[in-house]
PDB file of C-alpha atoms in Angstrom:
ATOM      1  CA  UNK A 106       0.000   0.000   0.000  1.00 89.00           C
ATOM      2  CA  UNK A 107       1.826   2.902  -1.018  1.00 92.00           C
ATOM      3  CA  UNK A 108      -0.204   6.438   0.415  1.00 95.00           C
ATOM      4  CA  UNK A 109      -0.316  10.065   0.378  1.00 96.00           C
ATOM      5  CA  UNK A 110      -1.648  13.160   2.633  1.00 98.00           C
ATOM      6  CA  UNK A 111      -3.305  16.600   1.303  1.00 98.00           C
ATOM      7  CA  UNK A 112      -3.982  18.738   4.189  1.00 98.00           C
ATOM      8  CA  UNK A 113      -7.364  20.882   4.455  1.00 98.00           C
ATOM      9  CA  UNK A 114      -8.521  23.731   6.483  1.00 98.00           C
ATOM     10  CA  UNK A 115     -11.568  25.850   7.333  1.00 98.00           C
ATOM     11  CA  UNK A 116     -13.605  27.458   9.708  1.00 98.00           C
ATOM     12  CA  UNK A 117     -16.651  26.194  11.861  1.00 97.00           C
ATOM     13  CA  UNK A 118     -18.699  26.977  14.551  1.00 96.00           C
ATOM     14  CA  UNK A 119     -20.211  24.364  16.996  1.00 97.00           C
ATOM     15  CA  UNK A 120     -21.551  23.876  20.903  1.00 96.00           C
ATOM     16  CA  UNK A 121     -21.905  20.415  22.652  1.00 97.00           C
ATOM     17  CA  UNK A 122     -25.127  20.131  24.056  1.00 96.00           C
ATOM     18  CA  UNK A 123     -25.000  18.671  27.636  1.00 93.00           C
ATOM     19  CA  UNK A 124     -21.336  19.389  28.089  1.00 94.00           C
ATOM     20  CA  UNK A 125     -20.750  21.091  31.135  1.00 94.00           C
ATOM     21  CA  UNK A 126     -18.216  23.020  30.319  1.00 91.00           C
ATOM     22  CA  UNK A 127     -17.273  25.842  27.817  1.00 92.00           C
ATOM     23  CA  UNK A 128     -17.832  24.085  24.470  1.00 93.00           C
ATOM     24  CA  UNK A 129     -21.489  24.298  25.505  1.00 94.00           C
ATOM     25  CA  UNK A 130     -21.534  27.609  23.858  1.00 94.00           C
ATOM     26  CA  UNK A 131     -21.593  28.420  20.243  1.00 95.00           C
ATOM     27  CA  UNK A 132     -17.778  28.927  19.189  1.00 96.00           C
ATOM     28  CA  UNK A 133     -15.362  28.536  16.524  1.00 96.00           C
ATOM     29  CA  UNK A 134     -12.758  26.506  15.849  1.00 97.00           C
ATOM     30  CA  UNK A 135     -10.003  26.827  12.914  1.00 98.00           C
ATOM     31  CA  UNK A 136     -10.494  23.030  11.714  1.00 98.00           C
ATOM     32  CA  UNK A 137      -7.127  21.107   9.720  1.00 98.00           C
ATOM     33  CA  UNK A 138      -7.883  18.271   8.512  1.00 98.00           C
ATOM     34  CA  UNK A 139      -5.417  15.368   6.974  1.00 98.00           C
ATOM     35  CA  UNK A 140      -6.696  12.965   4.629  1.00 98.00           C
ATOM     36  CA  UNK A 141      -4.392  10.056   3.836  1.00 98.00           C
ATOM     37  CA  UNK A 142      -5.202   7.920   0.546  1.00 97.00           C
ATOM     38  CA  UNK A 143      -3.310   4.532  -0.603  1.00 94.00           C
ATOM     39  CA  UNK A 144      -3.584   2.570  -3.338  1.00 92.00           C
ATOM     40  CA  UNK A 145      -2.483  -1.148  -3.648  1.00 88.00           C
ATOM     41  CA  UNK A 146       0.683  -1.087  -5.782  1.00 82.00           C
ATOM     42  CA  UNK A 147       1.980  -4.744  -5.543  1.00 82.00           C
ATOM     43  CA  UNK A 148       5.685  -5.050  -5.461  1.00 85.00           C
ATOM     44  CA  UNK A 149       7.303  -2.940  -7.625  1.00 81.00           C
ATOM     45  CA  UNK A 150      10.124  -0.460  -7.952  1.00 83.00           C
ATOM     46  CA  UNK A 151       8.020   2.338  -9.136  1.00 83.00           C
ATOM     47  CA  UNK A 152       4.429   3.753 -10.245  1.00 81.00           C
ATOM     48  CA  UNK A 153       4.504   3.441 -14.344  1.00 84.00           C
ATOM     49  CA  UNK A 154       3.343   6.953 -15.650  1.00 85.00           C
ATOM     50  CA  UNK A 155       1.608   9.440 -14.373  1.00 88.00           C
ATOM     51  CA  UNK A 156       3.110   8.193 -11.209  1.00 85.00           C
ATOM     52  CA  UNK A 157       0.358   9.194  -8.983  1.00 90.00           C
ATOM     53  CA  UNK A 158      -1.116   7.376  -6.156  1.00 89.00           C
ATOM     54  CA  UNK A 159      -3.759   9.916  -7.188  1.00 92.00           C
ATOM     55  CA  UNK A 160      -3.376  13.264  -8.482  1.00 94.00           C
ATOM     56  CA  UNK A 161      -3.284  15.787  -5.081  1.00 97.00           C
ATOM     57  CA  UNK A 162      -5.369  18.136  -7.339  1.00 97.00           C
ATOM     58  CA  UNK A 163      -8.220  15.028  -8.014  1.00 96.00           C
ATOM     59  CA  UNK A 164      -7.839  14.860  -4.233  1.00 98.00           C
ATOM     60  CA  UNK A 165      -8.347  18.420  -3.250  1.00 98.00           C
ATOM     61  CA  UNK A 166     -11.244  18.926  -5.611  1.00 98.00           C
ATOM     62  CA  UNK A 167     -12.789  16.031  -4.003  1.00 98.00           C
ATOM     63  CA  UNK A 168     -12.307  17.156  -0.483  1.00 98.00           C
ATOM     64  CA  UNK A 169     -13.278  20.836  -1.326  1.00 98.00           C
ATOM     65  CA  UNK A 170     -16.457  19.671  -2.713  1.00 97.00           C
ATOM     66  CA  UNK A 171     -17.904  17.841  -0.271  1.00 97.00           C
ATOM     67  CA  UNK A 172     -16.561  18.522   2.594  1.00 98.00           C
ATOM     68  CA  UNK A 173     -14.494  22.016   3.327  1.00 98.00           C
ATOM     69  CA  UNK A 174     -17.581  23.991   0.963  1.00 97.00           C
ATOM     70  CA  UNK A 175     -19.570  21.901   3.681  1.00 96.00           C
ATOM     71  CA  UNK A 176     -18.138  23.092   6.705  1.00 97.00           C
ATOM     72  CA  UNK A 177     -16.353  26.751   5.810  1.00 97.00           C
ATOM     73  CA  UNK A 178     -18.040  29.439   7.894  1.00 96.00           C
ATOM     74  CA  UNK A 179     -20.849  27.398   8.914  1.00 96.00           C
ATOM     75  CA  UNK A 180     -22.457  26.412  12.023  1.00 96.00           C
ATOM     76  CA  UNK A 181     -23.008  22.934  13.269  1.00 97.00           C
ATOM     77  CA  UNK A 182     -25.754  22.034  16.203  1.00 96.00           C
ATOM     78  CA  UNK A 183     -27.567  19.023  17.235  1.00 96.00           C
ATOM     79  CA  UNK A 184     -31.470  18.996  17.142  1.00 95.00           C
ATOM     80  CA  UNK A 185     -30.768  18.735  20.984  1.00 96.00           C
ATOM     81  CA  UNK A 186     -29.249  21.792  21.384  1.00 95.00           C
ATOM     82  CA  UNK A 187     -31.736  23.664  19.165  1.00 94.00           C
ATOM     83  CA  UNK A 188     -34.803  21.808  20.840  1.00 94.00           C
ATOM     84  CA  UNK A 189     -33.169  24.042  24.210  1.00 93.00           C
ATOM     85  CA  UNK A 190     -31.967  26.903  22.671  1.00 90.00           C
ATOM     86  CA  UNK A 191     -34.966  27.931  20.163  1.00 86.00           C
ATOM     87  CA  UNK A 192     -33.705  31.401  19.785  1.00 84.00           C
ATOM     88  CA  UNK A 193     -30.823  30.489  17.846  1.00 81.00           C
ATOM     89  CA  UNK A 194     -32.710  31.242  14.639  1.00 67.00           C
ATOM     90  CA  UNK A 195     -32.146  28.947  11.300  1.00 71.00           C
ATOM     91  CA  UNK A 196     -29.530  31.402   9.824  1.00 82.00           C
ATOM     92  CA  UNK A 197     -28.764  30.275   6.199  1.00 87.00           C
ATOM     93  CA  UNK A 198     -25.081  28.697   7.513  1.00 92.00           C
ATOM     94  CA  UNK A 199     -26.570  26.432   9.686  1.00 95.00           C
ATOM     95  CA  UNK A 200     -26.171  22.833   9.737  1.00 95.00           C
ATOM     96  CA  UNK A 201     -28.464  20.884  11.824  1.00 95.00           C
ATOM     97  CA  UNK A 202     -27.173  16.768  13.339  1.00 96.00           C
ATOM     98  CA  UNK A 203     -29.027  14.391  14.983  1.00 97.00           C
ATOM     99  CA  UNK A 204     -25.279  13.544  17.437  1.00 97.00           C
ATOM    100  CA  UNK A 205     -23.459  16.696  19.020  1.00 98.00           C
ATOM    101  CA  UNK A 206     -20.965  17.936  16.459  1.00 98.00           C
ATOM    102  CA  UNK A 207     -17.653  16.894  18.241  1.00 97.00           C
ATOM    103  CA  UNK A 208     -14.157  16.505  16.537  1.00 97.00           C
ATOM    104  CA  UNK A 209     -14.573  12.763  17.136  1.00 98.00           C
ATOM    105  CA  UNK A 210     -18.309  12.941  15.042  1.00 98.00           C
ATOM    106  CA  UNK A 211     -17.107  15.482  12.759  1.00 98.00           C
ATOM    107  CA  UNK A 212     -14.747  12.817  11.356  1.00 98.00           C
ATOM    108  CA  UNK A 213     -16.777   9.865  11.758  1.00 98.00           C
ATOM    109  CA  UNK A 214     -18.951  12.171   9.239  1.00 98.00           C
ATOM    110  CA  UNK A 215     -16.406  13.029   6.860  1.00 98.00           C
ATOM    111  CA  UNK A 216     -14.963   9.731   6.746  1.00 98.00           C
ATOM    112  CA  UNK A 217     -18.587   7.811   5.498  1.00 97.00           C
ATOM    113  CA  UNK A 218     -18.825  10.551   2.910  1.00 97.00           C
ATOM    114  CA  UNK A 219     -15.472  10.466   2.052  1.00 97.00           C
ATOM    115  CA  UNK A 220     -15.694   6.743   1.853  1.00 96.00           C
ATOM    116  CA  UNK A 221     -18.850   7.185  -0.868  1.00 95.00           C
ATOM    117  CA  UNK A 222     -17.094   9.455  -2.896  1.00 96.00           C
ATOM    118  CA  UNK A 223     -13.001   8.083  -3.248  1.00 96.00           C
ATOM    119  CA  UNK A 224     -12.078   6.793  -6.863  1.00 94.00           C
ATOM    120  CA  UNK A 225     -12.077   3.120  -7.773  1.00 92.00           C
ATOM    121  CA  UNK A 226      -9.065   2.166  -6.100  1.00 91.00           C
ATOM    122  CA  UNK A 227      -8.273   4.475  -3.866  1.00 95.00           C
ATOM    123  CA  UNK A 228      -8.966   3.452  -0.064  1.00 96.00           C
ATOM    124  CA  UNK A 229      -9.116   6.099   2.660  1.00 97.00           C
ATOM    125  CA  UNK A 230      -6.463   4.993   5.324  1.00 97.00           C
ATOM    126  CA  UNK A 231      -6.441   7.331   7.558  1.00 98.00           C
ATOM    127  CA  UNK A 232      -7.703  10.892   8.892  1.00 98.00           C
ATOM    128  CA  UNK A 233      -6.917  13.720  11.334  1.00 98.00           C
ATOM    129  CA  UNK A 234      -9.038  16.659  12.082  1.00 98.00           C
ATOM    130  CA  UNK A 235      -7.232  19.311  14.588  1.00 98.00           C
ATOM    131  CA  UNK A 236      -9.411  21.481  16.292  1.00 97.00           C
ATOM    132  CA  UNK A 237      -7.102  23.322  17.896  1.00 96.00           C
ATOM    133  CA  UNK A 238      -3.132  23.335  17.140  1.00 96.00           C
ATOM    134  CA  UNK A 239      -2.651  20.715  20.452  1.00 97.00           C
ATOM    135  CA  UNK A 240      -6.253  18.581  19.919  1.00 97.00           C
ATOM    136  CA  UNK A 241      -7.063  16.209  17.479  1.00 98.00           C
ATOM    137  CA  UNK A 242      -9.391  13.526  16.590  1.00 98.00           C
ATOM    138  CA  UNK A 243      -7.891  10.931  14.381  1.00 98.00           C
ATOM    139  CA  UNK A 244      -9.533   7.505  12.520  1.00 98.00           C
ATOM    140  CA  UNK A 245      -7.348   4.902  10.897  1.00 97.00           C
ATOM    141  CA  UNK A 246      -8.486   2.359   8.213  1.00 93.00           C
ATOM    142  CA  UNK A 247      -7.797  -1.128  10.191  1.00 84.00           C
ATOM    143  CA  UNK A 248      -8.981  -2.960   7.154  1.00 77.00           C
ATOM    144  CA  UNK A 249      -6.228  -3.734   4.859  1.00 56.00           C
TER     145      UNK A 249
END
């Protein structure tokens, strides 16, 4: 399995409802996210042309689409949080889950739609999502 990493970043806005704590305000976060890609290669000495595991710009496009247009300068709540906070409003960024928008769910999500969308041959291996520059949430592919 021979992989590579494109990094991502963008900005979101979340609360954890039932989290006693800070994070059970709205806030932002300045999200970078690592997705990892591999591709079975076999033994051999080197990748006949183009060369690519995948092309990073295939990969980027990809990731932009549907998931950094997604996320960038939205906000994410649970139905929970709205069901106690009715005030918020429905403002036109807003992005409404049935689980509490953690780092840890926030991946699980982009990883099943990431997982829907990859190229023939191309297996998602791993992800990181930092949510702060000492905090992340990170899922590895234990499949081979």
């Amino acid at each position: 399995m021979l992989q590579v990493t494109k990094i991502f970043r963008f900005e979101t806005a979340h609360a954890i409802h039932g989290y006693d704590g800070h994070c059970k305000n709205i806030h932002g976060h300045s999200y970078v996210l690592h997705v990892t890609v591999g591709r079975d290669i076999g033994d051999v000495d080197f990748l006949v042309k183009p060369g690519f595991v995948i092309d990073f710009k295939d990969l980027k496009k990809i990731v932009n689409t549907i998931i950094v247009d997604q996320f960038d300068h939205h906000l994410v709540l649970s139905e929970d949080f709205l069901a106690e906070h009715p005030n918020t409003g429905s403002p036109e960024n807003l992005i409404v889950w049935k689980m509490e928008p953690t780092a840890e769910n926030i991946l699980l999500y982009i990883r099943n739609v990431l997982l829907q969308k990859l190229p023939s041959g191309i297996k998602l291996r791993k992800l990181k999502i930092y949510e702060t520059s000492d905090s992340y949430a990170e899922w590895e592919n234990s499949a081979n």
